[in-house]
XYZ file of C-alpha atoms in Angstrom:
231
model
C 103.305 85.193 101.038
C 101.628 85.190 97.660
C 99.525 88.187 96.630
C 95.992 87.373 96.051
C 93.391 89.338 93.930
C 91.699 91.557 96.653
C 92.119 95.018 95.345
C 88.844 96.958 95.239
C 89.735 98.875 92.071
C 90.405 95.826 90.244
C 87.385 94.173 91.571
C 85.092 96.968 90.488
C 86.104 96.539 86.714
C 84.008 94.855 84.110
C 85.248 91.285 83.839
C 86.667 91.392 80.438
C 88.787 94.564 81.307
C 89.833 93.033 84.686
C 91.116 89.959 82.939
C 93.062 92.070 80.491
C 94.614 94.053 83.354
C 95.488 91.062 85.453
C 97.462 89.629 82.503
C 99.817 92.564 82.902
C 99.970 92.794 86.595
C 102.499 90.688 88.768
C 102.160 89.790 92.286
C 104.811 91.072 94.707
C 105.468 90.760 98.382
C 106.120 94.112 100.080
C 108.053 94.045 103.379
C 107.854 96.842 106.131
C 109.839 99.886 104.886
C 109.849 99.026 101.097
C 109.789 102.409 99.335
C 107.220 102.676 96.542
C 107.786 106.298 95.391
C 110.273 109.053 96.224
C 109.470 112.781 96.213
C 110.107 114.574 92.906
C 110.445 111.352 90.886
C 108.296 109.417 88.523
C 107.350 106.155 90.132
C 109.025 103.098 88.599
C 105.902 101.050 89.201
C 102.172 101.221 89.920
C 101.022 99.114 93.009
C 97.506 97.933 93.471
C 97.603 96.912 97.206
C 96.131 93.675 98.019
C 97.055 93.506 101.662
C 98.950 95.503 104.182
C 99.264 99.232 104.273
C 101.177 102.033 102.359
C 101.850 105.248 104.039
C 102.247 108.554 102.220
C 104.381 110.858 104.317
C 105.721 114.462 103.642
C 109.046 114.825 105.162
C 110.815 118.265 106.084
C 114.385 119.234 105.599
C 115.173 118.125 109.315
C 113.874 114.589 108.505
C 110.752 114.969 110.521
C 107.691 113.597 108.730
C 103.940 113.470 108.946
C 101.606 111.109 107.328
C 99.210 112.602 104.871
C 97.649 109.308 103.474
C 96.987 105.758 104.289
C 96.439 103.275 101.504
C 95.126 99.724 101.733
C 93.498 97.232 99.408
C 91.125 99.955 98.402
C 93.599 101.901 96.482
C 96.424 102.442 93.999
C 99.510 103.871 95.710
C 100.702 105.860 92.883
C 97.313 107.123 91.687
C 98.034 110.873 92.057
C 100.903 110.690 89.765
C 98.786 109.575 86.849
C 96.959 112.862 86.727
C 99.729 114.992 84.998
C 103.392 115.789 84.594
C 103.955 116.995 88.063
C 105.941 115.054 90.687
C 104.405 114.409 94.204
C 106.555 115.946 97.004
C 105.691 112.761 99.292
C 107.357 109.454 99.976
C 105.188 106.334 99.855
C 106.425 103.236 101.742
C 105.112 100.179 103.256
C 103.884 100.694 106.912
C 102.481 97.297 107.592
C 103.971 94.234 105.672
C 101.679 93.375 102.650
C 101.312 92.357 98.992
C 100.282 94.157 95.850
C 99.706 93.713 92.126
C 102.286 95.527 90.369
C 103.056 96.851 86.704
C 105.470 99.309 85.182
C 104.037 102.810 85.912
C 104.537 104.067 82.370
C 102.391 101.138 81.107
C 99.563 101.841 83.516
C 99.842 105.613 82.409
C 98.999 104.599 78.908
C 95.990 102.460 79.983
C 94.782 105.378 82.256
C 94.594 107.829 79.283
C 92.120 105.694 77.588
C 88.565 106.858 78.793
C 86.513 104.049 80.379
C 86.075 102.146 83.690
C 89.720 101.959 84.729
C 90.020 105.750 84.113
C 86.892 106.350 86.241
C 87.915 103.990 89.013
C 91.315 105.663 89.389
C 89.760 109.145 89.476
C 87.623 108.111 92.297
C 90.503 106.682 94.223
C 92.408 109.917 93.780
C 89.309 112.087 94.750
C 88.930 109.967 97.937
C 92.664 110.397 98.768
C 92.193 114.008 98.199
C 89.345 114.237 100.472
C 91.072 112.161 103.106
C 94.222 114.435 102.830
C 92.048 117.514 103.541
C 90.393 115.926 106.571
C 93.883 114.622 108.058
C 95.256 118.256 107.497
C 92.511 119.598 109.572
C 92.938 116.716 112.103
C 96.514 117.381 112.670
C 95.880 121.167 113.388
C 92.830 120.956 115.595
C 92.596 117.758 117.381
C 94.419 116.401 120.545
C 97.033 113.593 120.271
C 94.794 111.017 122.050
C 92.006 111.627 119.593
C 94.342 111.529 116.556
C 96.021 108.405 117.850
C 92.611 106.590 118.367
C 91.496 107.686 114.872
C 94.794 106.468 113.238
C 94.587 103.034 114.982
C 91.040 102.551 113.728
C 92.091 103.399 110.195
C 94.928 100.876 110.364
C 92.582 98.226 111.926
C 89.981 98.814 109.008
C 92.659 98.305 106.314
C 94.252 95.279 107.989
C 90.948 93.832 109.087
C 92.625 92.743 112.224
C 92.804 93.761 115.847
C 96.589 92.889 116.165
C 99.361 94.769 114.419
C 102.921 96.015 115.066
C 103.929 99.736 115.228
C 106.803 101.275 117.100
C 106.429 104.476 119.101
C 109.023 106.068 116.691
C 106.856 105.041 113.868
C 103.635 106.292 115.516
C 105.198 109.559 116.309
C 106.310 110.051 112.605
C 102.727 109.177 111.319
C 101.078 111.511 113.733
C 103.572 114.418 113.425
C 104.050 114.270 117.006
C 107.023 113.746 119.634
C 107.616 110.244 120.923
C 106.913 111.353 124.484
C 103.509 112.653 123.410
C 102.751 109.312 121.736
C 103.719 107.296 124.705
C 101.305 109.393 126.962
C 98.670 109.166 124.555
C 99.029 105.323 124.081
C 99.143 104.928 127.821
C 95.922 106.950 128.271
C 94.047 104.644 125.831
C 95.545 101.577 127.475
C 94.565 102.591 131.029
C 91.050 103.109 129.601
C 90.962 99.516 128.431
C 90.706 100.410 124.748
C 94.181 98.895 123.666
C 96.987 96.881 124.729
C 100.469 98.274 123.775
C 103.757 96.584 124.632
C 106.989 96.573 122.773
C 105.463 97.805 119.530
C 102.704 95.309 119.452
C 99.177 96.713 119.656
C 95.978 95.066 120.202
C 92.610 96.790 119.918
C 90.658 95.598 122.928
C 87.474 97.806 122.733
C 86.676 98.965 119.135
C 83.419 100.686 120.117
C 85.273 102.553 122.935
C 88.258 103.495 120.737
C 85.638 104.911 118.216
C 84.176 106.977 121.115
C 87.847 108.222 121.828
C 88.505 109.092 118.318
C 87.921 112.525 116.889
C 85.218 113.139 114.425
C 87.508 112.604 111.479
C 87.531 108.886 111.894
C 83.620 108.246 110.656
C 84.151 110.833 107.899
C 87.392 109.020 106.586
C 85.766 105.526 107.277
C 82.671 106.512 105.178
C 84.733 107.990 102.249
C 86.538 104.692 101.777
C 83.161 102.683 102.341
C 81.467 104.584 99.532
C 84.320 103.947 96.938
C 83.348 102.378 93.703
C 79.687 101.676 94.621
């Protein structure tokens, strides 16, 4: 699949700057599971997502992880790494098959340090990711698994712009920081309510409005944060 220009950061740049940046970027396909950055390491590349979804996950020493960020075509996966010399303690990998426009991270870092529209748009992206992280941290601690699952499915749907996607129970559990049995029960509740269909890792959103009603209050907050980007 060929990556098409549909990243919102790039689209928000002045035409001359956008053209200059595009000359440096290369389209890449990103299969499910592709690791984009590892904890404690400087990323080798910077990825402006053009389709699909990248997940940012914090893993504990026992291998159990929880998702702390979801990035689609609105974002730059490695944006947080541009802010200083520190290394992120998270892993970023492809959750849903997609594409990106890619360039060496060090090269983008040099461009980022020049004040101007690219600097501003990337800062907006980082700020939005930080706000979303804060909301998700509260969500994980305060809301029931059914509400969190509904919220997360809607976030995926928004970024993929599709009612159909593939996610295993094991993956869902990892993203929600929950046990597989809890995810199975929560998915069953949503399915019996006629909101989704879920079979063998295939998910279909049947009733978006109903799923929004079942989701916690975090969903509209996160949705609106993304909608207001680069305006």
